[in-house]
PDB file of C-alpha atoms in Angstrom:
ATOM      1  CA  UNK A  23      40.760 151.932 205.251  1.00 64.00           C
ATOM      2  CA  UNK A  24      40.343 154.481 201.910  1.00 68.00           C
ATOM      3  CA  UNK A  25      40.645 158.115 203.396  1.00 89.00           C
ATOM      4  CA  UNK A  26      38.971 159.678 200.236  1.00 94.00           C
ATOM      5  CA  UNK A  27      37.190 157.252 198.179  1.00 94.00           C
ATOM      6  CA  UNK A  28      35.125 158.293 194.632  1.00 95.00           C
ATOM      7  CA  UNK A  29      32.951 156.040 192.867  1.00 95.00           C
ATOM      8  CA  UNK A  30      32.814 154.786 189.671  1.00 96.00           C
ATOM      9  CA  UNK A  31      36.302 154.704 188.885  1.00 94.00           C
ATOM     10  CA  UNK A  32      35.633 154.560 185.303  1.00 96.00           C
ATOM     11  CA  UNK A  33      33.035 156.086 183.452  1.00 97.00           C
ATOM     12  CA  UNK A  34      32.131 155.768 179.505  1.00 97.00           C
ATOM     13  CA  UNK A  35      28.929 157.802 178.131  1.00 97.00           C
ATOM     14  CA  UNK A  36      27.515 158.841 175.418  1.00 97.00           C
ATOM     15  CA  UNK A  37      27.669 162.704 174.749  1.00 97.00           C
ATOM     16  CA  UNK A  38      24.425 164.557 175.990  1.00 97.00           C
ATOM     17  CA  UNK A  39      24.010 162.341 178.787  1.00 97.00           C
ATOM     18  CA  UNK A  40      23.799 163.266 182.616  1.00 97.00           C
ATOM     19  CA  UNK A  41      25.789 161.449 185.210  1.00 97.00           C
ATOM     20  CA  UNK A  42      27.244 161.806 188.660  1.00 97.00           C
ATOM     21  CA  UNK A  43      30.305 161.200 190.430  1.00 97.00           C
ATOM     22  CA  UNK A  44      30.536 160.252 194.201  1.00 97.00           C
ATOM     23  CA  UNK A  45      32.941 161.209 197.031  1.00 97.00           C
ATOM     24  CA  UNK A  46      33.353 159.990 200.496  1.00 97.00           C
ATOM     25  CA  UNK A  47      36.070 160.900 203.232  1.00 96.00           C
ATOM     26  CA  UNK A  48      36.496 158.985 206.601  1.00 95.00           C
ATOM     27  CA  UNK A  49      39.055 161.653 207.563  1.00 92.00           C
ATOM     28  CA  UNK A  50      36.473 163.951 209.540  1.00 92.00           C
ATOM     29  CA  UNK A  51      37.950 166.883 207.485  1.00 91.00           C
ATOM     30  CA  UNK A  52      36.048 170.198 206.943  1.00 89.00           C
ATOM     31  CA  UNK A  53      36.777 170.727 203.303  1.00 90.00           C
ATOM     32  CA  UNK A  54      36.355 168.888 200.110  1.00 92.00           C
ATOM     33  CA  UNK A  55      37.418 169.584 196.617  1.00 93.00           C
ATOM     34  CA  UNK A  56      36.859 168.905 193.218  1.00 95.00           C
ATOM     35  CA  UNK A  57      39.565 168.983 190.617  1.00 94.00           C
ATOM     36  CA  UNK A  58      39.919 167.976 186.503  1.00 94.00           C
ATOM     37  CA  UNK A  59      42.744 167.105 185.312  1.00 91.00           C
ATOM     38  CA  UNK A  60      42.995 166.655 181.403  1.00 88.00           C
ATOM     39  CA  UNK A  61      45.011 164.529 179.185  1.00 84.00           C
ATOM     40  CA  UNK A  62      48.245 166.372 179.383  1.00 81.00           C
ATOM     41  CA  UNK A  63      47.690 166.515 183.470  1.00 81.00           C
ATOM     42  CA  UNK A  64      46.897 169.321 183.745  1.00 84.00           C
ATOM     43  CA  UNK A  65      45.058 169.750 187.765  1.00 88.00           C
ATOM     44  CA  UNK A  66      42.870 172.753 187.896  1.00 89.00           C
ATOM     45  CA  UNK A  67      40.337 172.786 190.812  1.00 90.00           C
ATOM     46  CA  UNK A  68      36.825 173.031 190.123  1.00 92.00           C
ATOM     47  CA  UNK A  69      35.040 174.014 193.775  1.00 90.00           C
ATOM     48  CA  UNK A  70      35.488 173.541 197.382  1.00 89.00           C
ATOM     49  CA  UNK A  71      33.171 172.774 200.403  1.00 89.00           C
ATOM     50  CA  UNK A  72      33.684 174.171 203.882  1.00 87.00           C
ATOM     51  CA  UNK A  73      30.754 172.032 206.331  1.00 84.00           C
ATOM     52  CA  UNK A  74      28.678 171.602 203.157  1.00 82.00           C
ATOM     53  CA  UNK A  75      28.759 175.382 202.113  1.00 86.00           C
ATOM     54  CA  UNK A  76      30.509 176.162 198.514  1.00 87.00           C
ATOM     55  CA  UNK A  77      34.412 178.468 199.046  1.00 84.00           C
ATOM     56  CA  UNK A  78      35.520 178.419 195.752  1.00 81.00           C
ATOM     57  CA  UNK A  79      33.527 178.326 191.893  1.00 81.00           C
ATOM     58  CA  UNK A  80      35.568 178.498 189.122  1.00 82.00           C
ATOM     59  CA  UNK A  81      34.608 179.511 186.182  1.00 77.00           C
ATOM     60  CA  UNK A  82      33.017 176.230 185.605  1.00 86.00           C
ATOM     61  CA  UNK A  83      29.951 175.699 182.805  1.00 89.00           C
ATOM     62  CA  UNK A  84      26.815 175.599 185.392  1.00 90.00           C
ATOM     63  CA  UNK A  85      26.301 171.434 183.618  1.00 95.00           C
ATOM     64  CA  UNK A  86      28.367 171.040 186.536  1.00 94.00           C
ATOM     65  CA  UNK A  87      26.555 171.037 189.858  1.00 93.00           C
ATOM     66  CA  UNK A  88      28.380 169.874 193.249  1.00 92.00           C
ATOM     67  CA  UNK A  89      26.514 168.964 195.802  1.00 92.00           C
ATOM     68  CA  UNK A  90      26.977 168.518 199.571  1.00 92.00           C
ATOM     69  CA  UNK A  91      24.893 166.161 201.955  1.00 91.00           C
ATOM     70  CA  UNK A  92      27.194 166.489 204.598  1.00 91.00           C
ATOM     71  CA  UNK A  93      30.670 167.341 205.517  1.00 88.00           C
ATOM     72  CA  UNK A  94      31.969 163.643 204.666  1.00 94.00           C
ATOM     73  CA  UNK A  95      30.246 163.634 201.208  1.00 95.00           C
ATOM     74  CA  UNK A  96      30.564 165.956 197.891  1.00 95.00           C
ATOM     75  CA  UNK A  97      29.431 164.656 194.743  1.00 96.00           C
ATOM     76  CA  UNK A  98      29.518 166.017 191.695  1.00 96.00           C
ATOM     77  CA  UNK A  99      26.970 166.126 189.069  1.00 96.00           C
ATOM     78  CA  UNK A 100      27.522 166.665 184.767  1.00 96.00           C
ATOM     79  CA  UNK A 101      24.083 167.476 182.834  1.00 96.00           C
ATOM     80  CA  UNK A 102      24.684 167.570 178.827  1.00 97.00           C
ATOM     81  CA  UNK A 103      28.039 165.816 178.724  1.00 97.00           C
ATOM     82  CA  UNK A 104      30.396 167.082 175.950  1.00 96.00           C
ATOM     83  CA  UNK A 105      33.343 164.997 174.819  1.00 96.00           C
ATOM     84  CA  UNK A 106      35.971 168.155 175.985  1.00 93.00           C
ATOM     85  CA  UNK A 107      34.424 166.476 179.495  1.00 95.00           C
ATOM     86  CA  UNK A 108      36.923 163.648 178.874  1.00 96.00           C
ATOM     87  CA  UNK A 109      39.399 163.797 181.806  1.00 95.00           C
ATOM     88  CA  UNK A 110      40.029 162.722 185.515  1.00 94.00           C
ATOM     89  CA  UNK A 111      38.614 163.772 188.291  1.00 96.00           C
ATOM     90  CA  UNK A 112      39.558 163.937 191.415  1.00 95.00           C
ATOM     91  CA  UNK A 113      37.926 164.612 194.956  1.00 95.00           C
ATOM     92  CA  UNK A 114      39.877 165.757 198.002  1.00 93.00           C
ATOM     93  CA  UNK A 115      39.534 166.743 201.626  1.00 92.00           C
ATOM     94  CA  UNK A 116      41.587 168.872 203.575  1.00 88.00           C
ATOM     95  CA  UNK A 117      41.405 169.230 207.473  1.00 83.00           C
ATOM     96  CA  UNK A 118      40.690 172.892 207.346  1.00 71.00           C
ATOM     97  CA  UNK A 119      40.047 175.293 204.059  1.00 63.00           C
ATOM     98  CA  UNK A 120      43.075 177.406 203.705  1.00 60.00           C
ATOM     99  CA  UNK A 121      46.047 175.782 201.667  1.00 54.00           C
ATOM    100  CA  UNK A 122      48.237 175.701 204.550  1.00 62.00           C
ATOM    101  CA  UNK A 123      46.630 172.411 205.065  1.00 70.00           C
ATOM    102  CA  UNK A 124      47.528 169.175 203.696  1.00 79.00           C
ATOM    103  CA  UNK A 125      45.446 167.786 200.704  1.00 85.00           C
ATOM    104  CA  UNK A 126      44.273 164.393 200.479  1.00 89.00           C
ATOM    105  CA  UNK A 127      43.377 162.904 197.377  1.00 91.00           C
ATOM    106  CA  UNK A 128      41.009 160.001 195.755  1.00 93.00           C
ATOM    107  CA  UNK A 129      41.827 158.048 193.369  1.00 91.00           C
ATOM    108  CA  UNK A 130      40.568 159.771 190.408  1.00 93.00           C
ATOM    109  CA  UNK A 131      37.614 159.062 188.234  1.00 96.00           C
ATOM    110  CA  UNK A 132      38.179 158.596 184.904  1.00 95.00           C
ATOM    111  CA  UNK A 133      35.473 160.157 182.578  1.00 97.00           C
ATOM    112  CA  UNK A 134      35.380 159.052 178.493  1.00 97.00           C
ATOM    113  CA  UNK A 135      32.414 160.691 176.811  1.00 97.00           C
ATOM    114  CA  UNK A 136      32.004 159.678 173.463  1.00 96.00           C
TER     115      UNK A 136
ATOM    116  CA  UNK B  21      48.092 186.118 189.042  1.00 75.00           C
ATOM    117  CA  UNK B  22      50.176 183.315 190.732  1.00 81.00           C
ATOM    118  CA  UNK B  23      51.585 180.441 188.235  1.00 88.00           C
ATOM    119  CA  UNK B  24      53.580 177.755 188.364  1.00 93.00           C
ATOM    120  CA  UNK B  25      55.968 176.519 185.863  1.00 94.00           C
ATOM    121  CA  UNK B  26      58.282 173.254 185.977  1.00 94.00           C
ATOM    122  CA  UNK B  27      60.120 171.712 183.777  1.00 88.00           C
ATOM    123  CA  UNK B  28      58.408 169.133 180.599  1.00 85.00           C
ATOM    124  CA  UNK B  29      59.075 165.570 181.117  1.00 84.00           C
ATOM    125  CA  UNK B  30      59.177 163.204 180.556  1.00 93.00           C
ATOM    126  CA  UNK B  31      62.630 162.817 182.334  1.00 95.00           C
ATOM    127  CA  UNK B  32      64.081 159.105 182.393  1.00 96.00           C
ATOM    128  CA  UNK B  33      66.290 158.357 184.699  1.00 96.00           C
ATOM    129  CA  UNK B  34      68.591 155.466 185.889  1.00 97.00           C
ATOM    130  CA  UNK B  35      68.082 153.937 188.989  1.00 97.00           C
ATOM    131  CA  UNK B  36      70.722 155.570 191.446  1.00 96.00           C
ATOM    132  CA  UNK B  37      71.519 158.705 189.488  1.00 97.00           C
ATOM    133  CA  UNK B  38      70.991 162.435 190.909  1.00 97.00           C
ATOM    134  CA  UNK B  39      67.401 163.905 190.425  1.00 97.00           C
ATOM    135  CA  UNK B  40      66.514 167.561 189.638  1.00 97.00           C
ATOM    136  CA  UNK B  41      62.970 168.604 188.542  1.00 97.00           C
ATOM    137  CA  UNK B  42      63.004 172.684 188.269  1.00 97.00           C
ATOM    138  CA  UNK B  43      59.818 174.168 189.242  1.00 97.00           C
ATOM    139  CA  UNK B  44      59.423 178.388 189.269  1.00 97.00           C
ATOM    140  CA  UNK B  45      56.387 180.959 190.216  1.00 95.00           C
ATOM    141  CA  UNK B  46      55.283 184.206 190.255  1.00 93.00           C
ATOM    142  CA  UNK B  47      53.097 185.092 192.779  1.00 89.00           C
ATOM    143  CA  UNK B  48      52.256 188.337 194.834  1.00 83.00           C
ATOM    144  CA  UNK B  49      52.948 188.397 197.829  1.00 81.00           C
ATOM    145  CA  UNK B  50      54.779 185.035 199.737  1.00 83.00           C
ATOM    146  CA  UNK B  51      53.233 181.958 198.855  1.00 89.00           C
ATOM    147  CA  UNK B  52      53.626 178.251 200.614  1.00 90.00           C
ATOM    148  CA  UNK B  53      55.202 176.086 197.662  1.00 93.00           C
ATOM    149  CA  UNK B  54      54.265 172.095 197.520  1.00 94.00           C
ATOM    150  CA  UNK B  55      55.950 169.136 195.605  1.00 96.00           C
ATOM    151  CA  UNK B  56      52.969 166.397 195.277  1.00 95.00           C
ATOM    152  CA  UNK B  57      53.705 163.257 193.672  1.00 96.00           C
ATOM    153  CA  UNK B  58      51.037 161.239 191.883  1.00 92.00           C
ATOM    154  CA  UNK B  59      52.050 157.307 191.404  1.00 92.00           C
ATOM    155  CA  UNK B  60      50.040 155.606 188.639  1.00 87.00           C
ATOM    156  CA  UNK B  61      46.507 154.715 189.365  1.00 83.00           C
ATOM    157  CA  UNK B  62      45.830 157.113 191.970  1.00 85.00           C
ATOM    158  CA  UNK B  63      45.812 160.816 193.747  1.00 87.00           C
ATOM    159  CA  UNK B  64      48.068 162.845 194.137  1.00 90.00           C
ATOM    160  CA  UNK B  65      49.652 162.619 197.456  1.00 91.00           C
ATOM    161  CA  UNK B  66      51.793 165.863 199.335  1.00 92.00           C
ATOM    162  CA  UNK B  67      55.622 165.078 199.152  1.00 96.00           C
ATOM    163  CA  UNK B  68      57.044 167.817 200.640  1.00 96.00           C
ATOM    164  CA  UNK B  69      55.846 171.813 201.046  1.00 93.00           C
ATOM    165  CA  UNK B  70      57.876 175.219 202.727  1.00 94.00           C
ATOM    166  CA  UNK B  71      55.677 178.135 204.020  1.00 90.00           C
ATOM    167  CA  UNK B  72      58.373 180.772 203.746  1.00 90.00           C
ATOM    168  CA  UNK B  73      61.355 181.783 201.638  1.00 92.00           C
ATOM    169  CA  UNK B  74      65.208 179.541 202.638  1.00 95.00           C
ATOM    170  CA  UNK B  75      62.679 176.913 204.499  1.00 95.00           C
ATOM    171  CA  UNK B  76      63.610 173.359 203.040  1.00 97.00           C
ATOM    172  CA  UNK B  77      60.999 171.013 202.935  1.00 96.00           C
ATOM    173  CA  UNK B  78      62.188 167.049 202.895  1.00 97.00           C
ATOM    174  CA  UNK B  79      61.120 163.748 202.297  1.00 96.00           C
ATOM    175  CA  UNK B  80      61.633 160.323 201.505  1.00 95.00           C
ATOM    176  CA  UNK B  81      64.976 161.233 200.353  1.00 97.00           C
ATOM    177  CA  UNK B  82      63.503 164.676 198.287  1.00 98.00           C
ATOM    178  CA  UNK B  83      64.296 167.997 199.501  1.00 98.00           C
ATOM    179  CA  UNK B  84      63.610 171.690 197.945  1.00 98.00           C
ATOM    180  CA  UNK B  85      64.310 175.110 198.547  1.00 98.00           C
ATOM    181  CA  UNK B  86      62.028 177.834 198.856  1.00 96.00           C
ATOM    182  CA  UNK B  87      64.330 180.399 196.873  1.00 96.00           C
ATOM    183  CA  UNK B  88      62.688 183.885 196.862  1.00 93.00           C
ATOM    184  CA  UNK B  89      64.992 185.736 195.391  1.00 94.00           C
ATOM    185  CA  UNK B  90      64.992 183.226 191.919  1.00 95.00           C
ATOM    186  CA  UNK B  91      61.429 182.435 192.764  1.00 95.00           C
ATOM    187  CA  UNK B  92      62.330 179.034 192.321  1.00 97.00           C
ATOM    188  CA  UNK B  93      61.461 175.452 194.254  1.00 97.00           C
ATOM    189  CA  UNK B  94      63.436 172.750 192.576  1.00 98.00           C
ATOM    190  CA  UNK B  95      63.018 168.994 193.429  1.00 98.00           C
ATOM    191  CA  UNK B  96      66.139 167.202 194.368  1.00 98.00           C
ATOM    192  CA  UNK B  97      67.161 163.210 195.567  1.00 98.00           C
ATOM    193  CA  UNK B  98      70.986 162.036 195.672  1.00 97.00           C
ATOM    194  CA  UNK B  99      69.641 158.732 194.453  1.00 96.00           C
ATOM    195  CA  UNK B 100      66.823 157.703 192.979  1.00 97.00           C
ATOM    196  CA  UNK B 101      64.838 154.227 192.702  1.00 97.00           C
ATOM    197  CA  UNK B 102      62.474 153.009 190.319  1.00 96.00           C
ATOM    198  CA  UNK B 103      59.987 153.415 192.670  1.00 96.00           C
ATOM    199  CA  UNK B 104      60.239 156.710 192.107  1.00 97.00           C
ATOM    200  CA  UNK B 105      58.121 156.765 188.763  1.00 97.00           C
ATOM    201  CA  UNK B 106      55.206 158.842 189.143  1.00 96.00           C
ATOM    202  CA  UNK B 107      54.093 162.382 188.362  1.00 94.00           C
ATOM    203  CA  UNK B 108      55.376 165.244 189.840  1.00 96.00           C
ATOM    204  CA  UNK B 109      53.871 168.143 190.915  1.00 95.00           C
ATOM    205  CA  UNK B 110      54.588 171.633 191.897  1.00 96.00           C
ATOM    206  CA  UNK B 111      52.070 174.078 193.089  1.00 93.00           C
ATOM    207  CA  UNK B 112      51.702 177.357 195.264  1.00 91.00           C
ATOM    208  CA  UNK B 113      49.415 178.640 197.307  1.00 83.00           C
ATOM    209  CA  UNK B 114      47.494 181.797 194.944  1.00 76.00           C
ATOM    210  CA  UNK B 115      47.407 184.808 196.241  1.00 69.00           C
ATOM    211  CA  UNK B 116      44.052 184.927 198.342  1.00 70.00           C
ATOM    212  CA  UNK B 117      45.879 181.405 200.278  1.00 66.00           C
ATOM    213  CA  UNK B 118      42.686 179.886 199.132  1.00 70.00           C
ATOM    214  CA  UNK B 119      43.287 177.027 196.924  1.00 79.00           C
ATOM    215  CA  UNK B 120      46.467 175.715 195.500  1.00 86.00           C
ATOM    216  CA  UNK B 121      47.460 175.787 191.331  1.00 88.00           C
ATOM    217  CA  UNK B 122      48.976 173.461 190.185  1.00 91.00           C
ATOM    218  CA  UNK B 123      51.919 172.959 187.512  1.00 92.00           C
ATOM    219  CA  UNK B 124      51.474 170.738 185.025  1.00 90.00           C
ATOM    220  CA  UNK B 125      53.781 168.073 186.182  1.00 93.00           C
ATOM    221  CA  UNK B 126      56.544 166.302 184.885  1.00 95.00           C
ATOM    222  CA  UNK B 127      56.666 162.134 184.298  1.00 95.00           C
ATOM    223  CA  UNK B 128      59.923 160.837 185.879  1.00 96.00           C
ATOM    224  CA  UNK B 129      60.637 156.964 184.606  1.00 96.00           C
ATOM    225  CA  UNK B 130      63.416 155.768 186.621  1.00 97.00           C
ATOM    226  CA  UNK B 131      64.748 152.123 184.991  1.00 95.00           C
ATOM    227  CA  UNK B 132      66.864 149.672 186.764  1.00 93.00           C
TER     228      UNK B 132
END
């Protein structure tokens, strides 16, 4: 069974465009995260979830928009894409928020806007 | 603020030989340190953390030190196999304990 899954997997658009990115855990965990990680793999987290409620906001342009349905879901939403978009993302859950807590990771989502 | 630095890869390896990938910080206060290792095609998965300074944190044949006074965390194995190739990553806790940052990894191609 996938612990953290994220659909698509892939993703090719055209610049301008708006388009969304799903996660799912199975691992009844509190907290969920969003990271990018750019060409030279780089991993800088984006926001977390605690029960659906936003922790952290980096300084992130507001195109990006998480969003919460419940504890087991964040998905992550990109209006006005903009080819320095280009990169992986990845979705994670964590038991507890606090980074004394393991982090599990999905298997990335890899974004190409052209 | 808190950052992580370790070494540029890539580092290419043969199968067998001795494995160090140096990894520093600075950080206020005492941060928990984390290896995470990221095999191609997926996440990143934990390898290995240590919450407080001389705590050793091991597994799957890796080990590192949490080395306050040369705010240092390197990544060891006596011997290493080629399915070792992946991405490693160090990262520390920042200073609120809130989220983790991330260094910005080092490719480690082990051949047979």
């Amino acid at each position: 069974d996938t612990a953290v899954s994220q659909t698509p997997k892939y993703l090719v658009t055209q610049m301008g465009n708006d388009k969304s990115i799903k996660c799912e855990q199975n691992l009844g965990h509190d907290t969920m995260y969003w990271y990018k990680q750019d060409s030279k793999k780089f991993l800088k987290i984006m926001f977390s979830y605690n029960n659906k409620e936003l922790i952290i906001n980096e300084t992130v342009p507001n195109r990006f928009s998480p969003k919460s349905p419940d504890k087991a879901h964040l998905n992550l939403h990109i209006n006005s894409l903009e080819l320095g978009d280009s990169a992986v993302y990845f979705c994670a859950s964590s038991q507890e928020s606090g980074t004394f807590n393991e982090q599990f990771f999905g298997p990335g989502t890899r974004l190409t806007v052209l | 603020g808190n950052s992580v630095t370790q070494m540029e890869g890539p580092v290419t390896l043969s199968e067998e030989a001795f494995l160090t990938i140096n990894c520093t910080y600075t950080a206020t206060g005492y941060p928990s340190l984390f290896w995470y290792v990221q095999y191609p095609g997926e996440g990143l998965q934990l390898l290995l953390k240590a919450t407080k300074a001389d705590d050793k944190g091991s597994n799957k044949g890796f080990e590192a030190t949490y080395r306050k006074e040369t705010t240092s965390f390197h990544l060891e194995k006596g011997s290493v196999q080629v399915s070792d190739s992946a991405v490693y990553f160090c990262a520390q806790t920042d200073s609120s304990a809130s989220k983790i940052i991330f260094g910005s990894g080092t490719r480690l191609s082990i051949r047979p």
